[in-house]
Amino acid sequence: MKYNKFKKNDKSDYNLVFIYEDKLSGISKSIDCSTALKDIKEAVSKKLLCGKLGSMETFVSTMYDSNYFLIGLGKKNELTIQKFEKQLSSTIKKINKYNIDKVAIDLNNISINNYNTLKGTIIEFEKSKYSFRKENINHLKECSIKVPSNITKRTFDNTKVISIAVAHGLNTARKLGDTPPNICNPTFLANESKKLEKLHKSLKVEILDEKQMKILKMGSLLSVSQGSLQPAKLVIIKYMPIKNKQPIVLVGKGITFDTGGISLKPSSSMDEMKYDMSGAGSVVGTMQACAEMNLKNNVIGILACAENMPSGIATRPGDVVESMSGISIEILNTDAEGRLVLCDALTFSKKYKPKYILDMATLTGACLVGLGKYPSGLFSNDSTLTQKIKKSADVTGDRVWELPLYSDYFDELKSNFADIQNIGGQYGGAITAAAFLANFTKDEKWAHLDIAGTAWESGKNKGSTGRPVKLLTDFVMTNK
Ligand code: BES
Ligand code: MN
Ligand code: ZN
């Protein structure tokens, strides 16, 4: 897909223009590039246009043979980047039905930071190029973007490179998530990471097998793969272009299928547990984006990959294992496996002396119940880090919501038979899961994102969302 900065006398057959329900009379400003102004003004006066959020009115200027898609954004001062991207995404889906190959889009009228709007626009167009099945690929090939005058050619070109890199990373995360679990197993994730290393000289990939993890005493991680024929893998993807600089470490939960193990899950929608590796997928996507945009920061991605299966040699509820940190764990529920792989990956990550550790995990159904599908749950032991993550969430629309880590939650993890147990009480499951992880990151600045509600969509649009790649890429770009 090609993106050009719209030039003065460019003309396009198809134009996307944004309108606001409370600023319809100001419409002339948003279409000053066009010659169909008079016709559109007339439509406004006849109340043919509403501008309500989610609306899209098509409008043909017969005189000039141009088509306008007037996209409603609701009230001007209530616009957010997330609303903007959502409207743009559904508009692109609609126009794809017309087999159009070139459009022009006018961003002058968007009341959000220009740079973020431009970035979001390119990402949405690139996202629309993703389809798990090749036959669904759309027509669109070119997009001409009209930007406010304070965006120079240089800024435009830089933003373009960054946005395309982010979108490619996002689409990689989606592809990995959508890949069926008979193909996407821990070895597959390791191999895909190796492929990425081949494509980008700046990435170095190391893979630890079960034997090596045993030597490192990762008894907790290994307990999860114990019942599966698929061996666990710990994948390390290094992007370290800068000498003597502490890296940001990103750790991803990579459960390629979560049956629950002996604490077996109910069968309905169990297929969706192929998405239980989405945390790892988002880390791979982010590492790819770092390399593609030639980021000037050090980042290390760690994927904790295993398959959670019941079998005659699987762990039982009541088993006690020893983690790499030395903390012993009583496994009371084999379905709380994400924290078991993550705790060893977190301990392992300390050897890189990280500036920050962020882990991403489809960790708990409780997070989905509590927060719904819109924000990821955010937990941290450092308030500055929390602020930084919230900032990245705000500018990218990849939303988060913070939940507390009071010491009371930690008390729920006390065990009579080991240092801690892997589940808390009946309530606040997303928080007790995060508290479990916090036990392993006491000396570092750490944050955990529970992406159980945000990593994929269910129902007729079932598919990976690629979240939180946008948040993570912004975070590594802005915290150098
Ligand atoms: N992968 C699941 C969490 C999950 C469930 C994400 C549904 C998205 C949708 C995780 O491994 C899990 O099973 N968690 C348990 C924890 C419980 C046993 C304490 C859960 O949420 O039920
Ligand atoms: Mn589980
Ligand atoms: Zn799981």
mmCIF file of C-alpha atoms in Angstrom, residues 98-313:
data_model
loop_
_atom_site.group_PDB
_atom_site.id
_atom_site.type_symbol
_atom_site.label_atom_id
_atom_site.label_comp_id
_atom_site.label_asym_id
_atom_site.label_seq_id
_atom_site.Cartn_x
_atom_site.Cartn_y
_atom_site.Cartn_z
ATOM 1 C CA TYR A 98 -16.702 -1.117 -3.720
ATOM 2 C CA ASN A 99 -13.387 -2.432 -5.049
ATOM 3 C CA ILE A 100 -11.842 1.015 -4.973
ATOM 4 C CA ASP A 101 -8.077 1.133 -5.384
ATOM 5 C CA LYS A 102 -7.260 4.736 -4.553
ATOM 6 C CA VAL A 103 -8.687 7.142 -1.982
ATOM 7 C CA ALA A 104 -7.903 10.550 -0.608
ATOM 8 C CA ILE A 105 -8.409 11.307 3.072
ATOM 9 C CA ASP A 106 -8.563 14.699 4.713
ATOM 10 C CA LEU A 107 -7.224 14.913 8.260
ATOM 11 C CA ASN A 108 -7.393 18.692 8.622
ATOM 12 C CA ASN A 109 -10.594 18.610 10.558
ATOM 13 C CA ILE A 110 -9.507 16.109 13.234
ATOM 14 C CA SER A 111 -9.345 17.654 16.671
ATOM 15 C CA ILE A 112 -6.644 15.320 18.004
ATOM 16 C CA ASN A 113 -2.855 15.658 17.858
ATOM 17 C CA ASN A 114 -1.900 15.721 14.165
ATOM 18 C CA TYR A 115 0.944 13.286 14.407
ATOM 19 C CA ASN A 116 -1.114 10.673 16.275
ATOM 20 C CA THR A 117 -3.968 11.065 13.824
ATOM 21 C CA LEU A 118 -1.711 10.530 10.840
ATOM 22 C CA LYS A 119 -0.100 7.540 12.506
ATOM 23 C CA GLY A 120 -3.472 6.043 13.427
ATOM 24 C CA THR A 121 -4.724 6.533 9.878
ATOM 25 C CA ILE A 122 -1.842 4.703 8.237
ATOM 26 C CA ILE A 123 -2.062 1.908 10.800
ATOM 27 C CA GLU A 124 -5.773 1.433 10.079
ATOM 28 C CA PHE A 125 -5.187 1.220 6.342
ATOM 29 C CA GLU A 126 -2.383 -1.297 6.836
ATOM 30 C CA LYS A 127 -4.517 -3.298 9.256
ATOM 31 C CA SER A 128 -7.189 -3.597 6.593
ATOM 32 C CA LYS A 129 -4.646 -5.487 4.486
ATOM 33 C CA TYR A 130 -4.584 -8.357 6.961
ATOM 34 C CA SER A 131 -6.616 -11.434 6.377
ATOM 35 C CA PHE A 132 -5.850 -14.844 7.792
ATOM 36 C CA ARG A 133 -7.116 -16.389 4.580
ATOM 37 C CA LYS A 134 -5.461 -14.962 1.474
ATOM 38 C CA GLU A 135 -8.601 -14.852 -0.674
ATOM 39 C CA ASN A 136 -10.083 -12.037 1.385
ATOM 40 C CA ILE A 137 -7.416 -9.458 0.569
ATOM 41 C CA ASN A 138 -8.881 -6.101 -0.480
ATOM 42 C CA HIS A 139 -8.321 -3.879 -3.479
ATOM 43 C CA LEU A 140 -7.054 -0.637 -2.004
ATOM 44 C CA LYS A 141 -3.544 0.221 -3.182
ATOM 45 C CA GLU A 142 -3.038 3.893 -2.656
ATOM 46 C CA CYS A 143 -4.011 6.554 -0.185
ATOM 47 C CA SER A 144 -3.434 10.253 -0.538
ATOM 48 C CA ILE A 145 -3.461 11.996 2.824
ATOM 49 C CA LYS A 146 -4.221 15.635 3.353
ATOM 50 C CA VAL A 147 -2.516 16.761 6.561
ATOM 51 C CA PRO A 148 -2.415 20.080 8.425
ATOM 52 C CA SER A 149 0.339 22.417 7.239
ATOM 53 C CA ASN A 150 2.473 21.952 10.367
ATOM 54 C CA ILE A 151 3.232 18.387 9.246
ATOM 55 C CA THR A 152 6.248 18.743 7.006
ATOM 56 C CA LYS A 153 7.204 16.349 4.262
ATOM 57 C CA ARG A 154 9.902 15.027 6.566
ATOM 58 C CA THR A 155 7.555 14.393 9.473
ATOM 59 C CA PHE A 156 5.127 12.808 7.065
ATOM 60 C CA ASP A 157 7.753 10.408 5.727
ATOM 61 C CA ASN A 158 9.079 9.516 9.185
ATOM 62 C CA THR A 159 5.591 8.930 10.497
ATOM 63 C CA LYS A 160 4.871 6.765 7.499
ATOM 64 C CA VAL A 161 7.849 4.490 8.196
ATOM 65 C CA ILE A 162 6.986 4.197 11.881
ATOM 66 C CA SER A 163 3.295 3.572 11.271
ATOM 67 C CA ILE A 164 3.896 0.892 8.674
ATOM 68 C CA ALA A 165 6.368 -0.831 11.006
ATOM 69 C CA VAL A 166 3.845 -0.772 13.856
ATOM 70 C CA ALA A 167 1.097 -2.095 11.582
ATOM 71 C CA HIS A 168 3.305 -4.904 10.300
ATOM 72 C CA GLY A 169 4.078 -5.882 13.888
ATOM 73 C CA LEU A 170 0.404 -5.717 14.743
ATOM 74 C CA ASN A 171 -0.511 -7.920 11.799
ATOM 75 C CA THR A 172 2.209 -10.405 12.763
ATOM 76 C CA ALA A 173 0.707 -10.650 16.240
ATOM 77 C CA ARG A 174 -2.724 -11.206 14.675
ATOM 78 C CA LYS A 175 -1.432 -13.872 12.340
ATOM 79 C CA LEU A 176 0.259 -15.770 15.166
ATOM 80 C CA GLY A 177 -2.881 -15.541 17.295
ATOM 81 C CA ASP A 178 -5.167 -16.740 14.530
ATOM 82 C CA THR A 179 -2.953 -19.666 13.522
ATOM 83 C CA PRO A 180 -4.633 -22.900 14.670
ATOM 84 C CA PRO A 181 -3.158 -24.585 17.741
ATOM 85 C CA ASN A 182 -2.204 -27.763 15.894
ATOM 86 C CA ILE A 183 0.252 -25.587 13.965
ATOM 87 C CA CYS A 184 1.021 -22.790 16.391
ATOM 88 C CA ASN A 185 2.719 -24.731 19.196
ATOM 89 C CA PRO A 186 5.776 -23.671 21.231
ATOM 90 C CA THR A 187 8.177 -24.979 18.563
ATOM 91 C CA PHE A 188 6.303 -22.995 15.902
ATOM 92 C CA LEU A 189 6.635 -19.775 17.922
ATOM 93 C CA ALA A 190 10.343 -20.463 18.289
ATOM 94 C CA ASN A 191 10.690 -21.109 14.543
ATOM 95 C CA GLU A 192 8.739 -17.987 13.591
ATOM 96 C CA SER A 193 11.066 -15.964 15.818
ATOM 97 C CA LYS A 194 14.036 -17.532 14.054
ATOM 98 C CA LYS A 195 12.521 -16.512 10.718
ATOM 99 C CA LEU A 196 12.283 -12.955 11.956
ATOM 100 C CA GLU A 197 15.964 -13.057 12.904
ATOM 101 C CA LYS A 198 16.757 -14.032 9.288
ATOM 102 C CA LEU A 199 14.768 -11.059 7.974
ATOM 103 C CA HIS A 200 16.304 -8.494 10.325
ATOM 104 C CA LYS A 201 20.020 -8.410 11.037
ATOM 105 C CA SER A 202 19.367 -6.275 14.098
ATOM 106 C CA LEU A 203 17.454 -9.078 15.865
ATOM 107 C CA LYS A 204 19.187 -11.922 17.692
ATOM 108 C CA VAL A 205 17.135 -14.919 18.727
ATOM 109 C CA GLU A 206 18.015 -17.551 21.328
ATOM 110 C CA ILE A 207 15.880 -20.550 22.135
ATOM 111 C CA LEU A 208 16.065 -22.536 25.340
ATOM 112 C CA ASP A 209 14.716 -26.081 25.250
ATOM 113 C CA GLU A 210 13.402 -28.082 28.204
ATOM 114 C CA LYS A 211 16.808 -29.519 29.023
ATOM 115 C CA GLN A 212 18.351 -26.059 29.291
ATOM 116 C CA MET A 213 15.410 -24.790 31.333
ATOM 117 C CA LYS A 214 15.823 -27.715 33.693
ATOM 118 C CA ILE A 215 19.438 -26.700 34.290
ATOM 119 C CA LEU A 216 18.179 -23.195 35.121
ATOM 120 C CA LYS A 217 15.725 -24.783 37.604
ATOM 121 C CA MET A 218 12.606 -23.445 35.890
ATOM 122 C CA GLY A 219 10.451 -26.001 37.684
ATOM 123 C CA SER A 220 7.356 -23.865 37.509
ATOM 124 C CA LEU A 221 7.404 -23.253 33.752
ATOM 125 C CA LEU A 222 8.257 -26.892 33.057
ATOM 126 C CA SER A 223 5.365 -28.131 35.192
ATOM 127 C CA VAL A 224 2.953 -26.612 32.663
ATOM 128 C CA SER A 225 4.306 -28.478 29.618
ATOM 129 C CA GLN A 226 4.698 -31.695 31.608
ATOM 130 C CA GLY A 227 1.408 -33.187 30.414
ATOM 131 C CA SER A 228 1.858 -32.213 26.775
ATOM 132 C CA LEU A 229 3.651 -33.925 23.915
ATOM 133 C CA GLN A 230 4.774 -30.462 22.803
ATOM 134 C CA PRO A 231 7.989 -29.406 24.527
ATOM 135 C CA ALA A 232 8.104 -25.960 26.167
ATOM 136 C CA LYS A 233 10.361 -23.272 24.698
ATOM 137 C CA LEU A 234 11.747 -20.092 26.106
ATOM 138 C CA VAL A 235 12.408 -17.696 23.245
ATOM 139 C CA ILE A 236 14.616 -14.636 23.665
ATOM 140 C CA ILE A 237 14.513 -11.974 20.952
ATOM 141 C CA LYS A 238 17.151 -9.283 21.404
ATOM 142 C CA TYR A 239 17.144 -5.880 19.773
ATOM 143 C CA MET A 240 20.152 -4.065 21.229
ATOM 144 C CA PRO A 241 21.446 -1.419 18.807
ATOM 145 C CA ILE A 242 22.855 0.800 21.576
ATOM 146 C CA LYS A 243 25.932 -0.025 23.647
ATOM 147 C CA ASN A 244 25.773 0.078 27.436
ATOM 148 C CA LYS A 245 22.130 0.902 27.785
ATOM 149 C CA GLN A 246 19.697 -0.986 29.973
ATOM 150 C CA PRO A 247 17.010 -2.677 27.893
ATOM 151 C CA ILE A 248 13.253 -2.653 28.306
ATOM 152 C CA VAL A 249 12.244 -6.295 28.694
ATOM 153 C CA LEU A 250 8.903 -7.481 27.332
ATOM 154 C CA VAL A 251 7.702 -10.877 28.564
ATOM 155 C CA GLY A 252 4.792 -12.637 26.846
ATOM 156 C CA LYS A 253 2.578 -15.501 27.958
ATOM 157 C CA GLY A 254 2.847 -18.068 25.200
ATOM 158 C CA ILE A 255 0.379 -20.823 26.077
ATOM 159 C CA THR A 256 -0.335 -22.158 22.593
ATOM 160 C CA PHE A 257 -3.387 -23.998 23.852
ATOM 161 C CA ASP A 258 -4.943 -23.906 27.301
ATOM 162 C CA THR A 259 -7.214 -26.842 28.069
ATOM 163 C CA GLY A 260 -6.892 -26.073 31.772
ATOM 164 C CA GLY A 261 -4.932 -29.292 32.295
ATOM 165 C CA ILE A 262 -6.318 -31.665 34.949
ATOM 166 C CA SER A 263 -8.459 -28.712 36.157
ATOM 167 C CA LEU A 264 -10.092 -29.076 32.745
ATOM 168 C CA LYS A 265 -11.991 -26.167 31.234
ATOM 169 C CA PRO A 266 -15.605 -26.513 30.101
ATOM 170 C CA SER A 267 -15.793 -27.366 26.398
ATOM 171 C CA SER A 268 -17.782 -24.378 25.162
ATOM 172 C CA SER A 269 -15.574 -21.906 23.273
ATOM 173 C CA MET A 270 -12.486 -23.835 24.258
ATOM 174 C CA ASP A 271 -11.171 -23.246 20.725
ATOM 175 C CA GLU A 272 -10.547 -19.633 21.762
ATOM 176 C CA MET A 273 -7.815 -20.841 24.071
ATOM 177 C CA LYS A 274 -5.588 -20.932 20.994
ATOM 178 C CA TYR A 275 -5.346 -17.190 21.702
ATOM 179 C CA ASP A 276 -3.691 -17.893 25.036
ATOM 180 C CA MET A 277 -0.344 -17.135 23.350
ATOM 181 C CA SER A 278 -1.409 -13.596 22.423
ATOM 182 C CA GLY A 279 0.930 -12.021 24.973
ATOM 183 C CA ALA A 280 3.862 -13.753 23.270
ATOM 184 C CA GLY A 281 2.437 -12.823 19.865
ATOM 185 C CA SER A 282 2.332 -9.159 20.843
ATOM 186 C CA VAL A 283 5.965 -9.352 21.938
ATOM 187 C CA VAL A 284 7.035 -10.868 18.597
ATOM 188 C CA GLY A 285 5.084 -8.154 16.767
ATOM 189 C CA THR A 286 6.659 -5.410 18.847
ATOM 190 C CA MET A 287 10.174 -6.760 18.284
ATOM 191 C CA GLN A 288 9.531 -6.864 14.552
ATOM 192 C CA ALA A 289 8.300 -3.259 14.640
ATOM 193 C CA CYS A 290 11.432 -2.158 16.562
ATOM 194 C CA ALA A 291 13.641 -3.657 13.868
ATOM 195 C CA GLU A 292 11.570 -2.335 10.962
ATOM 196 C CA MET A 293 11.559 1.234 12.231
ATOM 197 C CA ASN A 294 15.204 1.054 13.227
ATOM 198 C CA LEU A 295 14.388 2.129 16.760
ATOM 199 C CA LYS A 296 17.103 3.797 18.816
ATOM 200 C CA ASN A 297 16.463 1.924 22.031
ATOM 201 C CA ASN A 298 17.321 -1.466 23.530
ATOM 202 C CA VAL A 299 14.480 -3.942 23.832
ATOM 203 C CA ILE A 300 14.449 -7.651 24.692
ATOM 204 C CA GLY A 301 11.426 -9.874 24.128
ATOM 205 C CA ILE A 302 10.969 -13.115 26.055
ATOM 206 C CA LEU A 303 8.307 -15.658 25.118
ATOM 207 C CA ALA A 304 7.291 -18.230 27.713
ATOM 208 C CA CYS A 305 5.851 -20.965 25.503
ATOM 209 C CA ALA A 306 4.081 -24.144 26.555
ATOM 210 C CA GLU A 307 0.917 -26.109 25.890
ATOM 211 C CA ASN A 308 -1.363 -26.876 28.853
ATOM 212 C CA MET A 309 -2.759 -30.397 28.488
ATOM 213 C CA PRO A 310 -4.262 -33.032 30.790
ATOM 214 C CA SER A 311 -2.654 -36.458 30.676
ATOM 215 C CA GLY A 312 -1.367 -39.283 32.859
ATOM 216 C CA ILE A 313 1.819 -37.356 33.460
#
